[in-house]
Short mmCIF file of C-alpha atoms in Angstrom, two decimals:
data_model
loop_
_atom_site.label_atom_id
_atom_site.label_comp_id
_atom_site.label_asym_id
_atom_site.label_seq_id
_atom_site.Cartn_x
_atom_site.Cartn_y
_atom_site.Cartn_z
CA UNK S 8 3.07 -37.00 11.59
CA UNK S 9 -0.42 -36.02 10.50
CA UNK S 10 -0.02 -34.34 7.10
CA UNK S 11 -2.71 -31.78 8.03
CA UNK S 12 -0.36 -30.29 10.63
CA UNK S 13 1.81 -28.80 7.85
CA UNK S 14 -0.85 -26.44 6.38
CA UNK S 15 -2.01 -25.69 9.92
CA UNK S 16 1.49 -24.58 10.89
CA UNK S 17 1.83 -22.54 7.69
CA UNK S 18 -1.43 -20.74 8.38
CA UNK S 19 -0.41 -20.16 12.00
CA UNK S 20 2.90 -18.72 10.79
CA UNK S 21 1.06 -16.33 8.46
CA UNK S 22 -1.25 -15.38 11.32
CA UNK S 23 1.78 -14.39 13.41
CA UNK S 24 3.25 -12.35 10.54
CA UNK S 25 0.01 -10.43 10.16
CA UNK S 26 0.00 -9.91 13.92
CA UNK S 27 3.55 -8.52 14.06
CA UNK S 28 2.59 -4.94 13.03
CA UNK S 29 0.43 -4.77 16.16
CA UNK S 30 3.67 -4.50 18.15
CA UNK S 31 4.34 -1.09 16.57
CA UNK S 32 0.75 0.12 16.82
CA UNK S 33 -0.34 -0.68 13.26
CA UNK S 34 -3.93 -1.90 13.06
CA UNK S 35 -5.78 -1.76 9.76
CA UNK S 36 -8.03 -3.76 7.46
CA UNK S 37 -5.02 -5.63 6.07
CA UNK S 38 -3.78 -7.28 9.25
CA UNK S 39 -7.28 -7.73 10.65
CA UNK S 40 -8.40 -9.57 7.50
CA UNK S 41 -5.14 -11.51 7.34
CA UNK S 42 -5.34 -12.64 10.96
CA UNK S 43 -9.01 -13.51 10.55
CA UNK S 44 -8.55 -15.68 7.47
CA UNK S 45 -5.37 -17.34 8.73
CA UNK S 46 -6.92 -17.99 12.13
CA UNK S 47 -9.96 -19.65 10.57
CA UNK S 48 -7.83 -21.76 8.24
CA UNK S 49 -5.61 -22.84 11.14
CA UNK S 50 -8.64 -24.05 13.09
CA UNK S 51 -10.06 -25.80 10.02
CA UNK S 52 -6.87 -27.80 9.49
CA UNK S 53 -6.49 -28.60 13.20
CA UNK S 54 -10.08 -29.85 13.43
CA UNK S 55 -10.27 -31.16 9.89
CA UNK S 56 -12.31 -34.26 10.75
CA UNK S 57 -15.04 -32.28 12.48
CA UNK S 58 -15.02 -29.63 9.76
CA UNK S 59 -15.36 -32.21 6.97
CA UNK S 60 -18.19 -33.92 8.83
CA UNK S 61 -19.98 -30.60 9.32
CA UNK S 62 -19.70 -29.76 5.60
CA UNK S 63 -20.93 -33.22 4.62
CA UNK S 64 -24.00 -33.02 6.85
CA UNK S 65 -24.75 -29.43 5.79
CA UNK S 66 -24.53 -30.37 2.12
CA UNK S 67 -27.40 -32.83 2.59
CA UNK S 68 -29.74 -29.94 3.43
CA UNK S 69 -30.99 -27.52 0.72
CA UNK S 70 -30.12 -24.40 2.71
CA UNK S 71 -26.72 -25.81 3.64
CA UNK S 72 -26.01 -26.61 0.00
CA UNK S 73 -26.86 -23.02 -1.01
CA UNK S 74 -24.72 -21.50 1.75
CA UNK S 75 -21.73 -23.73 1.03
CA UNK S 76 -21.99 -22.94 -2.69
CA UNK S 77 -22.13 -19.21 -2.00
CA UNK S 78 -19.15 -19.34 0.37
CA UNK S 79 -17.22 -21.45 -2.13
CA UNK S 80 -17.98 -19.09 -5.02
CA UNK S 81 -17.06 -16.06 -2.91
CA UNK S 82 -13.79 -17.69 -1.90
CA UNK S 83 -12.83 -18.56 -5.48
CA UNK S 84 -13.69 -15.08 -6.78
CA UNK S 85 -11.77 -13.44 -3.91
CA UNK S 86 -8.64 -15.53 -4.53
CA UNK S 87 -8.71 -14.89 -8.29
CA UNK S 88 -9.25 -11.16 -7.71
CA UNK S 89 -6.42 -10.99 -5.15
CA UNK S 90 -4.02 -12.70 -7.56
CA UNK S 91 -5.12 -10.45 -10.43
CA UNK S 92 -4.62 -7.26 -8.39
CA UNK S 93 -1.30 -8.52 -7.03
CA UNK S 94 0.07 -9.03 -10.55
CA UNK S 95 -0.66 -5.40 -11.38
CA UNK S 96 0.71 -4.24 -8.03
CA UNK S 97 4.00 -5.97 -8.75
CA UNK S 98 4.13 -4.48 -12.25
CA UNK S 99 3.45 -0.99 -10.89
CA UNK S 100 5.99 -1.22 -8.08
CA UNK S 101 9.02 -0.45 -10.25
CA UNK S 102 8.72 1.99 -13.16
CA UNK S 103 11.45 4.65 -12.88
CA UNK S 104 11.47 7.66 -15.24
CA UNK S 105 13.20 7.30 -18.60
CA UNK S 106 15.02 10.65 -18.37
CA UNK S 107 15.28 13.76 -16.22
CA UNK S 108 12.23 15.41 -17.77
CA UNK S 109 10.19 14.66 -14.68
CA UNK S 110 9.14 16.11 -11.34
CA UNK S 111 9.42 13.99 -8.21
CA UNK S 112 6.27 13.93 -6.06
CA UNK S 113 6.82 12.42 -2.63
CA UNK S 114 3.51 11.30 -1.13
CA UNK S 115 3.13 12.10 2.55
CA UNK S 116 2.89 9.72 5.48
CA UNK S 117 2.76 9.99 9.24
CA UNK S 118 4.93 12.54 11.07
CA UNK S 119 5.78 11.69 14.69
CA UNK S 120 7.06 14.37 17.05
CA UNK S 121 8.13 16.52 14.13
CA UNK S 122 10.17 13.73 12.50
CA UNK S 123 9.25 11.36 9.66
CA UNK S 124 7.76 8.02 10.62
CA UNK S 125 9.57 4.87 9.52
CA UNK S 126 7.59 4.60 6.29
CA UNK S 127 7.94 8.29 5.46
CA UNK S 128 11.69 8.10 6.10
CA UNK S 129 11.98 5.21 3.63
CA UNK S 130 10.15 7.24 0.98
CA UNK S 131 12.45 10.18 1.63
CA UNK S 132 15.51 7.98 1.33
CA UNK S 133 14.33 6.83 -2.10
CA UNK S 134 13.63 10.43 -3.15
CA UNK S 135 17.01 11.58 -1.83
CA UNK S 136 18.88 8.88 -3.75
CA UNK S 137 17.21 9.92 -7.01
CA UNK S 138 17.56 13.66 -6.45
CA UNK S 139 21.24 13.24 -5.56
CA UNK S 140 21.91 11.44 -8.82
CA UNK S 141 19.77 13.76 -11.00
CA UNK S 142 20.58 17.32 -10.01
CA UNK S 143 18.31 18.94 -12.61
CA UNK S 144 15.19 17.31 -11.16
CA UNK S 145 12.95 19.13 -8.65
CA UNK S 146 10.57 17.64 -6.13
CA UNK S 147 7.16 18.40 -4.67
CA UNK S 148 6.76 17.09 -1.13
CA UNK S 149 3.07 16.55 -0.56
CA UNK S 150 1.17 16.20 2.70
CA UNK S 151 -0.83 18.38 5.07
CA UNK S 152 -0.84 18.59 8.85
CA UNK S 153 -2.93 16.13 10.80
CA UNK S 154 -4.45 16.94 14.19
CA UNK S 155 -1.84 14.78 15.91
CA UNK S 156 1.13 16.13 13.94
CA UNK S 157 3.35 18.98 15.15
CA UNK S 158 4.16 20.16 11.62
CA UNK S 159 2.87 19.37 8.15
CA UNK S 160 4.19 16.30 6.39
CA UNK S 161 5.43 18.56 3.58
CA UNK S 162 7.47 20.71 5.95
CA UNK S 163 8.91 17.65 7.65
CA UNK S 164 9.92 16.17 4.30
CA UNK S 165 11.50 19.38 3.04
CA UNK S 166 13.51 19.82 6.23
CA UNK S 167 14.72 16.21 6.03
CA UNK S 168 15.85 16.55 2.41
CA UNK S 169 17.51 19.93 2.97
CA UNK S 170 19.37 18.57 6.01
CA UNK S 171 20.63 15.75 3.77
CA UNK S 172 22.03 18.29 1.31
CA UNK S 173 19.31 18.80 -1.31
CA UNK S 174 19.11 22.49 -2.28
CA UNK S 175 15.92 24.06 -0.86
CA UNK S 176 15.10 25.77 -4.17
CA UNK S 177 14.64 22.31 -5.71
CA UNK S 178 11.89 21.42 -3.23
CA UNK S 179 8.33 22.72 -3.44
CA UNK S 180 5.91 22.18 -0.56
CA UNK S 181 2.28 21.12 -0.97
CA UNK S 182 0.92 21.23 2.57
CA UNK S 183 -2.87 21.18 2.16
CA UNK S 184 -3.65 17.60 1.17
CA UNK S 185 -5.14 14.93 3.42
CA UNK S 186 -5.25 11.96 1.00
CA UNK S 187 -3.62 10.65 -2.18
CA UNK S 188 -6.19 12.25 -4.48
CA UNK S 189 -5.44 15.68 -2.99
CA UNK S 190 -1.69 14.94 -2.95
CA UNK S 191 -1.78 14.59 -6.71
CA UNK S 192 -4.31 17.32 -7.48
CA UNK S 193 -2.59 20.02 -5.43
CA UNK S 194 0.89 18.89 -6.54
CA UNK S 195 -0.23 19.16 -10.17
CA UNK S 196 -1.27 22.77 -9.51
CA UNK S 197 2.16 23.57 -8.04
CA UNK S 198 3.94 21.88 -10.95
CA UNK S 199 1.90 23.88 -13.47
CA UNK S 200 2.28 27.19 -11.63
CA UNK S 201 6.07 26.85 -11.48
CA UNK S 202 6.64 25.52 -14.99
CA UNK S 203 8.02 22.17 -13.78
CA UNK S 204 7.97 19.05 -15.99
CA UNK S 205 4.44 17.68 -16.11
CA UNK S 206 5.51 14.03 -16.16
CA UNK S 207 5.69 13.13 -12.50
CA UNK S 208 7.51 10.38 -10.67
CA UNK S 209 5.63 9.16 -7.62
CA UNK S 210 7.64 8.24 -4.57
CA UNK S 211 5.69 6.03 -2.20
CA UNK S 212 5.71 2.42 -0.97
CA UNK S 213 5.69 -0.34 -3.58
CA UNK S 214 2.33 -1.73 -2.46
CA UNK S 215 0.74 1.73 -2.86
CA UNK S 216 2.01 2.47 -6.36
CA UNK S 217 -0.82 0.83 -8.31
CA UNK S 218 -3.60 2.75 -6.58
CA UNK S 219 -1.59 5.98 -6.72
CA UNK S 220 -1.14 5.53 -10.47
CA UNK S 221 -4.86 4.83 -10.88
CA UNK S 222 -5.64 8.09 -9.11
CA UNK S 223 -3.04 9.92 -11.22
CA UNK S 224 -4.52 8.59 -14.47
CA UNK S 225 -7.94 9.85 -13.46
CA UNK S 226 -6.41 13.32 -13.21
CA UNK S 227 -4.70 13.01 -16.61
CA UNK S 228 -1.27 12.70 -15.01
CA UNK S 229 1.41 10.56 -16.62
CA UNK S 230 3.22 8.95 -13.71
CA UNK S 231 6.41 6.94 -13.30
CA UNK S 232 7.34 5.67 -9.88
CA UNK S 233 10.15 5.01 -7.44
CA UNK S 234 9.36 2.88 -4.41
CA UNK S 235 10.67 3.21 -0.90
CA UNK S 236 11.75 0.14 1.04
CA UNK S 237 9.09 -1.49 3.24
CA UNK S 238 10.06 -3.72 6.18
CA UNK S 239 9.30 -7.34 5.30
CA UNK S 240 6.94 -7.94 8.20
CA UNK S 241 4.77 -4.98 7.15
CA UNK S 242 4.41 -6.02 3.51
CA UNK S 243 1.64 -8.65 3.97
CA UNK S 244 -0.48 -6.29 6.09
CA UNK S 245 -0.28 -3.36 3.69
CA UNK S 246 -0.43 -5.56 0.60
CA UNK S 247 -3.75 -7.05 1.72
CA UNK S 248 -5.05 -3.62 2.69
CA UNK S 249 -4.31 -2.43 -0.84
CA UNK S 250 -6.49 -5.21 -2.27
CA UNK S 251 -9.43 -3.64 -0.49
CA UNK S 252 -8.24 -0.15 -1.42
CA UNK S 253 -8.00 -0.93 -5.13
CA UNK S 254 -11.42 -2.61 -5.22
CA UNK S 255 -12.99 0.26 -3.26
CA UNK S 256 -11.44 2.84 -5.59
CA UNK S 257 -12.59 1.00 -8.73
CA UNK S 258 -16.14 0.80 -7.40
CA UNK S 259 -16.53 4.19 -5.73
CA UNK S 260 -13.71 6.22 -7.29
#
């Protein structure tokens, strides 16, 4: 068997994993970039002889040498940066509070037909588990109402938690925000106005924790975190999307 078929099959397998979220209507920069890179690598390994010949001939020309060098440098920098960001994403994915002197902040996500989407439900499950075990802790559920949502994300989250048995007086709604920066800014206002503990514990998906903590730090918020479960086939797509999100936030804030 041609040894090049092994990396080709691996790249094809990754391509299919990145494509899987399409079946549930998820299309974003993460799976588009993942499918693009994996598709290109699959073709390179399948047609390795032609690819190597093309590179060799291009290298003999000054312009080709410059272009190949630029692509090579960009590739190396991108891989190093992705690994570097991933290390910090892993570190940020699990940092629970040290005691009960904290306020849970559940970051909003899509609401479908008045009910939490799969990802939002997983965040709520993580919040519910913690609130059930720490009855002195209160929560701020944070998320406004999108044009395609029947109710605000905050209202949906509060109803879900109350139906599961969490006392309504322990849940504060922040229903104006449209992004993570506003989630945290408006939640901070609610926490201050109601005399809740200022150390917050973010509840979101593991891949999102790093960027959420970066945004919190910019607002002088000390944040711990609890992560909701993410289906395995969605992790690569959203993980790659976060690479772009972290870089974009560091550059443009």
